[in-house]
PDB file of C-alpha atoms in Angstrom:
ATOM      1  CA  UNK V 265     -22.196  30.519-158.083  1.00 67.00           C
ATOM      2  CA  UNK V 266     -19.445  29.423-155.823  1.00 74.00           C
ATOM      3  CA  UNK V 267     -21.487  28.977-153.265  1.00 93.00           C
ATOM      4  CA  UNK V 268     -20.501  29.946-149.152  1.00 97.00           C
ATOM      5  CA  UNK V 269     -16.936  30.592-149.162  1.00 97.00           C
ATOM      6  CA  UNK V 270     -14.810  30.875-145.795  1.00 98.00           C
ATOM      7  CA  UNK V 271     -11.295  32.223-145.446  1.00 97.00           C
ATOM      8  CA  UNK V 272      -8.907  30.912-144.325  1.00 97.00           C
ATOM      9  CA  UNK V 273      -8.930  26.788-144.231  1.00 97.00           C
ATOM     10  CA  UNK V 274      -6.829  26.892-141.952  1.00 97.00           C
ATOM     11  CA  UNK V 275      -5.165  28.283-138.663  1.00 96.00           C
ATOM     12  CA  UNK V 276      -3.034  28.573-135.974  1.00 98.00           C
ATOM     13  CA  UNK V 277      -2.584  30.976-132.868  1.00 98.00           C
ATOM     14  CA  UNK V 278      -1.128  31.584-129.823  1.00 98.00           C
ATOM     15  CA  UNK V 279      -3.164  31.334-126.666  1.00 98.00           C
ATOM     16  CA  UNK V 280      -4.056  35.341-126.059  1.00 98.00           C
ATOM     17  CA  UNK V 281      -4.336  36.533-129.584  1.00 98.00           C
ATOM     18  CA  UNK V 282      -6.972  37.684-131.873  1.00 98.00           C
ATOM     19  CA  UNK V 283      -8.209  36.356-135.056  1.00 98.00           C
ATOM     20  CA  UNK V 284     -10.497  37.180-137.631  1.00 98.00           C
ATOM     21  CA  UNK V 285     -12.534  34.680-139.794  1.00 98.00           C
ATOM     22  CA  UNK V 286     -14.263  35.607-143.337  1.00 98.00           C
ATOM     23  CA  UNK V 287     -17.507  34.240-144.704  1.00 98.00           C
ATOM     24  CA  UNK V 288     -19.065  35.383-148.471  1.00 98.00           C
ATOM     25  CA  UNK V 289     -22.766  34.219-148.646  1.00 97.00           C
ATOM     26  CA  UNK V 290     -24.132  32.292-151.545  1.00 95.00           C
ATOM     27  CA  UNK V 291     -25.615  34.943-154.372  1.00 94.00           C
ATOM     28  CA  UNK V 292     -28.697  36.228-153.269  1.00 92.00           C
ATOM     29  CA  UNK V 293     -28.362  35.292-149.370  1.00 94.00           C
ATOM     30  CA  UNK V 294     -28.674  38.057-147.332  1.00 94.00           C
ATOM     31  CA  UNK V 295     -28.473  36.328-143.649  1.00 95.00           C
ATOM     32  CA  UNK V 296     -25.019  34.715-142.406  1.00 97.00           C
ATOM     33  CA  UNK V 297     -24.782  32.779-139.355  1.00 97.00           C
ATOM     34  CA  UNK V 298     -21.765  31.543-137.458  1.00 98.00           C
ATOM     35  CA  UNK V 299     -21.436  28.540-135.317  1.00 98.00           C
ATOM     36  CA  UNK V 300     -18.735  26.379-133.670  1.00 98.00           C
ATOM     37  CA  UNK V 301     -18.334  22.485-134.389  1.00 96.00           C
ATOM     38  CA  UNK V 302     -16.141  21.056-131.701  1.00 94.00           C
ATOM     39  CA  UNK V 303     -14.725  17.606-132.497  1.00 90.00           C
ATOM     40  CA  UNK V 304     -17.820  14.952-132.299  1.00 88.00           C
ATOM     41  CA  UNK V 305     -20.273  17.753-131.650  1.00 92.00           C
ATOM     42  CA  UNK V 306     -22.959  19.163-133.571  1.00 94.00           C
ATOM     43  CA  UNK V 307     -22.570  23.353-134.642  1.00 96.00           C
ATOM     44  CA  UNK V 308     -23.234  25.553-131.531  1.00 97.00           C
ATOM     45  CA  UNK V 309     -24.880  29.049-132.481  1.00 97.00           C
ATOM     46  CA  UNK V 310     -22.676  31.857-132.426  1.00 98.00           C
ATOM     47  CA  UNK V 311     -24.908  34.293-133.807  1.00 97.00           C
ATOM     48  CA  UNK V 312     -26.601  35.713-136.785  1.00 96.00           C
ATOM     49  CA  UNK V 313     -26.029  38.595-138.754  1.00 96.00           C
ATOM     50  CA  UNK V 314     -29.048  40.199-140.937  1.00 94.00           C
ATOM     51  CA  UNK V 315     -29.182  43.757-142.223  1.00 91.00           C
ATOM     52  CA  UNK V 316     -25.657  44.312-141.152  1.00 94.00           C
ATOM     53  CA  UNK V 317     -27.181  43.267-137.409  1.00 94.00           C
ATOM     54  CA  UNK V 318     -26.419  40.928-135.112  1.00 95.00           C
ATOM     55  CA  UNK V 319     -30.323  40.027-134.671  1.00 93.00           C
ATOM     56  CA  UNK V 320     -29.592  37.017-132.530  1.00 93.00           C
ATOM     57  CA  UNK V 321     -26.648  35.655-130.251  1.00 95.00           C
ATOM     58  CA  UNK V 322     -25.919  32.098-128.602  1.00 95.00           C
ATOM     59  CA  UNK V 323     -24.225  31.333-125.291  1.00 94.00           C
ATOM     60  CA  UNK V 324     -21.040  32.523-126.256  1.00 97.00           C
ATOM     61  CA  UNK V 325     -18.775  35.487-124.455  1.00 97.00           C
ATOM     62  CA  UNK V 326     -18.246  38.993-125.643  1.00 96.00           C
ATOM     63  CA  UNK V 327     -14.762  38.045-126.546  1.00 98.00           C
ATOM     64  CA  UNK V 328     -16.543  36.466-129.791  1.00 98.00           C
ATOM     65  CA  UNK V 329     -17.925  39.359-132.270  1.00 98.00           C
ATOM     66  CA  UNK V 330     -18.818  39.973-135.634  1.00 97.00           C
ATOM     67  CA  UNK V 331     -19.720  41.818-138.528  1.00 97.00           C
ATOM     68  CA  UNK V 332     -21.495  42.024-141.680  1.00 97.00           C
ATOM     69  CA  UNK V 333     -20.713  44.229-144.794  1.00 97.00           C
ATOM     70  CA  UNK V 334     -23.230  45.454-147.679  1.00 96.00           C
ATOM     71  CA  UNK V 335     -23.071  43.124-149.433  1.00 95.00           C
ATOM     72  CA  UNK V 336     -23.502  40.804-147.066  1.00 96.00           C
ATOM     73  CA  UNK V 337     -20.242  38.849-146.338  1.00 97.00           C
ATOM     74  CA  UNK V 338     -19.535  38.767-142.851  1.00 98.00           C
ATOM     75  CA  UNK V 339     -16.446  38.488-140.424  1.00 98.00           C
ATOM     76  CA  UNK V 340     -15.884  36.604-137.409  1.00 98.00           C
ATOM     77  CA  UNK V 341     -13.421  37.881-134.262  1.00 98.00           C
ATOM     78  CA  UNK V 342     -12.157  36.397-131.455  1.00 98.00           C
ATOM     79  CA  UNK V 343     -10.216  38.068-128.931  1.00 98.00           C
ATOM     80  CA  UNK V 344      -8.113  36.738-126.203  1.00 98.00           C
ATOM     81  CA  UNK V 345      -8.074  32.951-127.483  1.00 98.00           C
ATOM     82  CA  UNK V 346      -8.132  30.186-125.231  1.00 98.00           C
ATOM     83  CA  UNK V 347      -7.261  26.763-125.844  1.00 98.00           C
ATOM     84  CA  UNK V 348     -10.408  25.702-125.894  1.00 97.00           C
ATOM     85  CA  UNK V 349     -11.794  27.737-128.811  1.00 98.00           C
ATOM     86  CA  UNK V 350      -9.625  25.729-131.007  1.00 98.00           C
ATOM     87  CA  UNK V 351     -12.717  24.454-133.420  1.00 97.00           C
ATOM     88  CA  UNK V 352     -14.221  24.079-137.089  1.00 97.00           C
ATOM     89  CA  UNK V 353     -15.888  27.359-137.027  1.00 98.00           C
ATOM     90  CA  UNK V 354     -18.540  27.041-139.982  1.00 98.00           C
ATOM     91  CA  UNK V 355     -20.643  30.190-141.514  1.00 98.00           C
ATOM     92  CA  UNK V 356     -23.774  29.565-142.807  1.00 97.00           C
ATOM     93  CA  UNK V 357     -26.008  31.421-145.293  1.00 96.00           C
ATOM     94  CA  UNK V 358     -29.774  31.251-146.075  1.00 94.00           C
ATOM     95  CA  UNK V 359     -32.611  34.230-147.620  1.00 91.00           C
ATOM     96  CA  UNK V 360     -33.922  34.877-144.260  1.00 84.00           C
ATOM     97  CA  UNK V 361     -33.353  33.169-141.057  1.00 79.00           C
ATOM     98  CA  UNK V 362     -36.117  30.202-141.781  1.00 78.00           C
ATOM     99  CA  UNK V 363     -34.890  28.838-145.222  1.00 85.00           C
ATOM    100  CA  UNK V 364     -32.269  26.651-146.284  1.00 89.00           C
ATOM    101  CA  UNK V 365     -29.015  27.456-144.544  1.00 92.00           C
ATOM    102  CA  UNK V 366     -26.199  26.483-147.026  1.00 95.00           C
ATOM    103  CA  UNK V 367     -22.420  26.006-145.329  1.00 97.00           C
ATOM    104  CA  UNK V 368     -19.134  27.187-145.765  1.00 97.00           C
ATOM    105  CA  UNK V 369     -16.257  24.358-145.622  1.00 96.00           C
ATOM    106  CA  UNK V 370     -15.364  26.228-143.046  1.00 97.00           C
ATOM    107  CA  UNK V 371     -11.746  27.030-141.402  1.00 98.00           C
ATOM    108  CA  UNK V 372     -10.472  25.191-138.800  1.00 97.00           C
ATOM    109  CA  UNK V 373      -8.827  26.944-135.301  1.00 98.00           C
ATOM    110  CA  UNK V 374      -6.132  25.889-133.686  1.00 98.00           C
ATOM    111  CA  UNK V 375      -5.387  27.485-130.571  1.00 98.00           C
ATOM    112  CA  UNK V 376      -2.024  26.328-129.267  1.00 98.00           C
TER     113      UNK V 376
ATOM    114  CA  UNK W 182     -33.519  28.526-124.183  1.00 79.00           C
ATOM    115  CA  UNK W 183     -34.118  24.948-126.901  1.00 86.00           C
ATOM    116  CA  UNK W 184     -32.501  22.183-126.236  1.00 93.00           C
ATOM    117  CA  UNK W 185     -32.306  19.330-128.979  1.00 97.00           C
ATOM    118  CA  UNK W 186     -31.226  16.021-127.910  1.00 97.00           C
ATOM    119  CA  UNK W 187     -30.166  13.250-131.088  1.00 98.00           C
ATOM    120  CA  UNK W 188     -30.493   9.370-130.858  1.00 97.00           C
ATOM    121  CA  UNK W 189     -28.884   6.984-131.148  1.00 98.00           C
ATOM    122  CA  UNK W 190     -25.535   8.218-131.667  1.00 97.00           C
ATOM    123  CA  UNK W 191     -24.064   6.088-133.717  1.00 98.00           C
ATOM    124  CA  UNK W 192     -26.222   3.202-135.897  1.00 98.00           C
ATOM    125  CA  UNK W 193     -24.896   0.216-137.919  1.00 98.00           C
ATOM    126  CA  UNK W 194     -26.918  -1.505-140.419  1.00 98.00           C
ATOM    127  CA  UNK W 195     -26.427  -3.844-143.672  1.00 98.00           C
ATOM    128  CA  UNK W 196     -26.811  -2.221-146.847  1.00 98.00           C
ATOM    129  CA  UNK W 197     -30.468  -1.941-148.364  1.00 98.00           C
ATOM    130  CA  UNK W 198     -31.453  -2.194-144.557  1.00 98.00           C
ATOM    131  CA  UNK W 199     -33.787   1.049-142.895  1.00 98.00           C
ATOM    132  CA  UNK W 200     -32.254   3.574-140.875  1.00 98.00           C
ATOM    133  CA  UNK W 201     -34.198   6.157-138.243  1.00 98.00           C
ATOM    134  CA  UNK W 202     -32.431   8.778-136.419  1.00 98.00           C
ATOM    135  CA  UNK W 203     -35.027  10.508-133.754  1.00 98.00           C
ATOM    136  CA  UNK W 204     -34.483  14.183-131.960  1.00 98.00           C
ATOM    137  CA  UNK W 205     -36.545  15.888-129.371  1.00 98.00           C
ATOM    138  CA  UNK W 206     -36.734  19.598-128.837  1.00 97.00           C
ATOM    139  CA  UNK W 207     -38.414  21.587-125.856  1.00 95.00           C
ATOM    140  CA  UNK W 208     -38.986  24.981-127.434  1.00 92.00           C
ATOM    141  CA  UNK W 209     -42.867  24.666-128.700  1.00 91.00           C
ATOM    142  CA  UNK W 210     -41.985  27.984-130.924  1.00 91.00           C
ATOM    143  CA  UNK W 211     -39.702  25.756-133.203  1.00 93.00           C
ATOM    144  CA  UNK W 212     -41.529  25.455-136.212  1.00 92.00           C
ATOM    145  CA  UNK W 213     -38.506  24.510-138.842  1.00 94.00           C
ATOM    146  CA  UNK W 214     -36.771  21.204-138.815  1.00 96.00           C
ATOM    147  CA  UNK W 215     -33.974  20.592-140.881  1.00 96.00           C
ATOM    148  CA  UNK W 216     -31.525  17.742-141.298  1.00 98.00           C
ATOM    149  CA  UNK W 217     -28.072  17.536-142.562  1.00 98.00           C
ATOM    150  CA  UNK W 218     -25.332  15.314-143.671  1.00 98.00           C
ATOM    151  CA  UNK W 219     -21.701  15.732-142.982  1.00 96.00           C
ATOM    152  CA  UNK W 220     -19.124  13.345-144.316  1.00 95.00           C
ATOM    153  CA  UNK W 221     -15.897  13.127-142.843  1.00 91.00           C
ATOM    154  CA  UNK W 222     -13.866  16.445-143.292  1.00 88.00           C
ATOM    155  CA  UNK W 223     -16.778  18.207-145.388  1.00 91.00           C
ATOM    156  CA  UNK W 224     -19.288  20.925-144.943  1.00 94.00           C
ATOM    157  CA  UNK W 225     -23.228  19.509-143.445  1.00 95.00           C
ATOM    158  CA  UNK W 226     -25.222  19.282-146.482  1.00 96.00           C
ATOM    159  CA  UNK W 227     -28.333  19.729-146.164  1.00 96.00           C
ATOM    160  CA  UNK W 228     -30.727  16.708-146.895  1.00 97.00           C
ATOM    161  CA  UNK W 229     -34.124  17.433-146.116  1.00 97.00           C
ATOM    162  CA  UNK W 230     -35.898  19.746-143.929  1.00 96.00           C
ATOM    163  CA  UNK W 231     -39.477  19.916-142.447  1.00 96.00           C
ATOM    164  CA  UNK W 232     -42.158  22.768-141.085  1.00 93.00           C
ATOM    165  CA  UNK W 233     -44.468  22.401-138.456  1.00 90.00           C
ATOM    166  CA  UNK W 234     -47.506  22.971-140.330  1.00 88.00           C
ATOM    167  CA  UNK W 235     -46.551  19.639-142.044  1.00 87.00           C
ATOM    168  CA  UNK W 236     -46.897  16.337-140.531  1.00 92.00           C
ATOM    169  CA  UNK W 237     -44.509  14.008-143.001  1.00 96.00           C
ATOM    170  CA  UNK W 238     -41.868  14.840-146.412  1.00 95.00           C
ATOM    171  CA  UNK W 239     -40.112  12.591-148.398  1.00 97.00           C
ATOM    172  CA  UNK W 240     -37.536  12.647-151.192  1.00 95.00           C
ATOM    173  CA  UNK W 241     -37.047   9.522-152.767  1.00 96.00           C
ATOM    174  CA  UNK W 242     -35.218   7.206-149.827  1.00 97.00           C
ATOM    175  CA  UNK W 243     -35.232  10.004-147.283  1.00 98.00           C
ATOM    176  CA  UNK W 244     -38.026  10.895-145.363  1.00 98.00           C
ATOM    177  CA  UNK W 245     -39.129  13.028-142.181  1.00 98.00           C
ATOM    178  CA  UNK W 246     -41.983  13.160-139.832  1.00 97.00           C
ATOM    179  CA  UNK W 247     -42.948  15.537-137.110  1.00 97.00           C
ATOM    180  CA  UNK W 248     -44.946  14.696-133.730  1.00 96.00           C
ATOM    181  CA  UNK W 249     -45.335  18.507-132.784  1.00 94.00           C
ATOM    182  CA  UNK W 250     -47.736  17.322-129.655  1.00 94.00           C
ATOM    183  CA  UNK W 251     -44.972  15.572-128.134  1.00 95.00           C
ATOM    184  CA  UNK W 252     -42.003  17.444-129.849  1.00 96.00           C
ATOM    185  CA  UNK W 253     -40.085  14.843-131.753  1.00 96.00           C
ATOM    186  CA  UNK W 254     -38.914  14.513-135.295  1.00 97.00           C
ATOM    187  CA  UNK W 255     -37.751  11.471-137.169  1.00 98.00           C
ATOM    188  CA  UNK W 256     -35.149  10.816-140.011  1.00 98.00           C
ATOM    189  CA  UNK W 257     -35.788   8.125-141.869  1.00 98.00           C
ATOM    190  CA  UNK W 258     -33.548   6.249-144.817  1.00 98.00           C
ATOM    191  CA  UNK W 259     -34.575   3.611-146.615  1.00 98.00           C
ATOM    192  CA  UNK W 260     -32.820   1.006-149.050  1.00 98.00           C
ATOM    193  CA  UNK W 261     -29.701   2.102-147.388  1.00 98.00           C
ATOM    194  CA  UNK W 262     -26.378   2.347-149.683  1.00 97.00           C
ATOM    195  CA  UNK W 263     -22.927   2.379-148.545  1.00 97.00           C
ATOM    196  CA  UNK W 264     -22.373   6.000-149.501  1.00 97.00           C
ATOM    197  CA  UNK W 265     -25.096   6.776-146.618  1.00 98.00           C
ATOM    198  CA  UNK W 266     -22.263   6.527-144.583  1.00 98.00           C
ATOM    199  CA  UNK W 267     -21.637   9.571-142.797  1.00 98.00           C
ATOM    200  CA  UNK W 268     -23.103  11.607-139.144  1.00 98.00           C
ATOM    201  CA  UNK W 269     -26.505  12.907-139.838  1.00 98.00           C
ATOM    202  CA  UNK W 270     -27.221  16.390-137.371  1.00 98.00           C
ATOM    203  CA  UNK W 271     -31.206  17.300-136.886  1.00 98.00           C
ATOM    204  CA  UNK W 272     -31.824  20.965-136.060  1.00 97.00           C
ATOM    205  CA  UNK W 273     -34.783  22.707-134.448  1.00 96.00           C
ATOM    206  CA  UNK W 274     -35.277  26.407-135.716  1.00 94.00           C
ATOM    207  CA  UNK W 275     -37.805  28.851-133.607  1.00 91.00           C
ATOM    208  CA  UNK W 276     -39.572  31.569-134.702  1.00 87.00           C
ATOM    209  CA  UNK W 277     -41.322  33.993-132.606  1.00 80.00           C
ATOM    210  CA  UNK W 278     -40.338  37.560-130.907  1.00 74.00           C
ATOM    211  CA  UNK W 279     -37.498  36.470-128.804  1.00 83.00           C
ATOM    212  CA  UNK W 280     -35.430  33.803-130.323  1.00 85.00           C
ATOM    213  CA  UNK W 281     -36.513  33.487-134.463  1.00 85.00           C
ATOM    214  CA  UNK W 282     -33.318  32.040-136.340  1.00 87.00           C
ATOM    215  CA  UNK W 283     -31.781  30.633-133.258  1.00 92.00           C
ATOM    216  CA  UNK W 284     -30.713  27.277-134.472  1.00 94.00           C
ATOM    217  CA  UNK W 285     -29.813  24.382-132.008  1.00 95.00           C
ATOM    218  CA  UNK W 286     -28.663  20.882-133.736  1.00 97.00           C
ATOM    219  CA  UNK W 287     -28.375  17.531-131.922  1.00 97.00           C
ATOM    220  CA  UNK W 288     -24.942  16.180-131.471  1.00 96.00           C
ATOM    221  CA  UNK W 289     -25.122  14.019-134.567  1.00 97.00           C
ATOM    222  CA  UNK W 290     -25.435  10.150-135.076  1.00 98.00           C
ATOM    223  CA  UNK W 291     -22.864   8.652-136.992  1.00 98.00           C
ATOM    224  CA  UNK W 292     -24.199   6.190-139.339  1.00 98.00           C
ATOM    225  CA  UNK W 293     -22.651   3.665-140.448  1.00 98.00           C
ATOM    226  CA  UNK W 294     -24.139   1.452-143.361  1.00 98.00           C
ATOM    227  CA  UNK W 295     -22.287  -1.974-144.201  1.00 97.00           C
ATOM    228  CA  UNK W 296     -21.909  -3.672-147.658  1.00 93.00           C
TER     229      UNK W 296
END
């Protein structure tokens, strides 16, 4: 089992742009969350994705969406990027939303 | 919504010295507590985690203890070893109608543990 697995490690945009982010649970996971680490911060919720649902959301805009697949890997967007969204941006998997979350290495935004 | 607030931020101490890392939350429908581990430029590892129906855990040098009166949670590391080293993030986790799976973390304490 490799575990949660984020694509890419790495990126860079332009102020204005859109880019996707790409999370594959760990086997048997069925719940992925999302959350932003800003430098010397601990992860802020983006939101949760169960079912192929977004069944909860944190304070962040609309310009931040996602989506999860059958089998239960799961994609985060964000449109319009601002300078400040550049971030780690880690996904996190767990068997329902109150066990043991397990992390991605997860892919680093720069916004430029 | 929770809020989750982490001290001290950052802790020194001498090897085989104690360390304890406390966080408060404010949403009484938390009810699971986990803590993690991050080392610099690495994924937050999970290193223990409590419930609310549970008043104390350990694992071997780590431990944990819930106050769920007054809504505080402790991290606490004995025998401490130079590979300790690293920011420790607590985590409060709600359950309920409105906000179940909702985690909020502290802002991490970076401990650092001297040879």
């Amino acid at each position: 089992d490799a575990g949660v697995t984020q694509s890419p490690t790495h990126l860079i945009k332009t102020r204005g742009q859109q880019v996707t982010l790409r999370c594959s649970p760990k086997s048997g996971h069925d719940t992925v969350s999302w959350y932003q680490q800003a430098l010397g911060q601990g992860p802020q919720f983006i939101f949760q994705y169960y079912e192929e649902e977004e069944r909860q959301r944190g304070n962040f805009p609309d310009r931040f969406s996602g989506h999860q697949f059958p089998n239960y890997s799961s994609e985060l967007n964000v449109n319009a990027l601002l300078l400040g969204d550049s971030a780690l941006y880690l996904c996190a998997s767990s068997f329902t939303w109150n066990t043991e979350a397990f992390f991605g290495q997860g892919t680093r935004l720069t916004v430029v | 919504g929770e809020n989750v607030e982490q001290h001290p931020s950052t802790l020194s101490v001498q090897e085989g010295d104690s360390a304890v890392i406390k966080c408060t939350y404010s949403d009484s429908a938390s009810n699971y507590f986990p803590w993690y581990k991050q080392e610099l430029g690495k994924r937050p590892q999970l290193i223990i985690d409590i419930r609310s129906n549970v008043g104390e855990k350990k694992d071997q040098r780590i431990a944990v203890t819930l106050n769920k009166t007054a809504k505080h949670f402790s991290l606490h590391i004995t025998e401490t070893q130079p590979e300790d080293s690293a920011v420790y993030f607590c985590a409060a986790i709600p359950s309920g109608d409105t906000n179940a799976g909702k985690s909020t973390f502290g802002d991490g304490t970076t401990l650092t543990v001297k040879p």
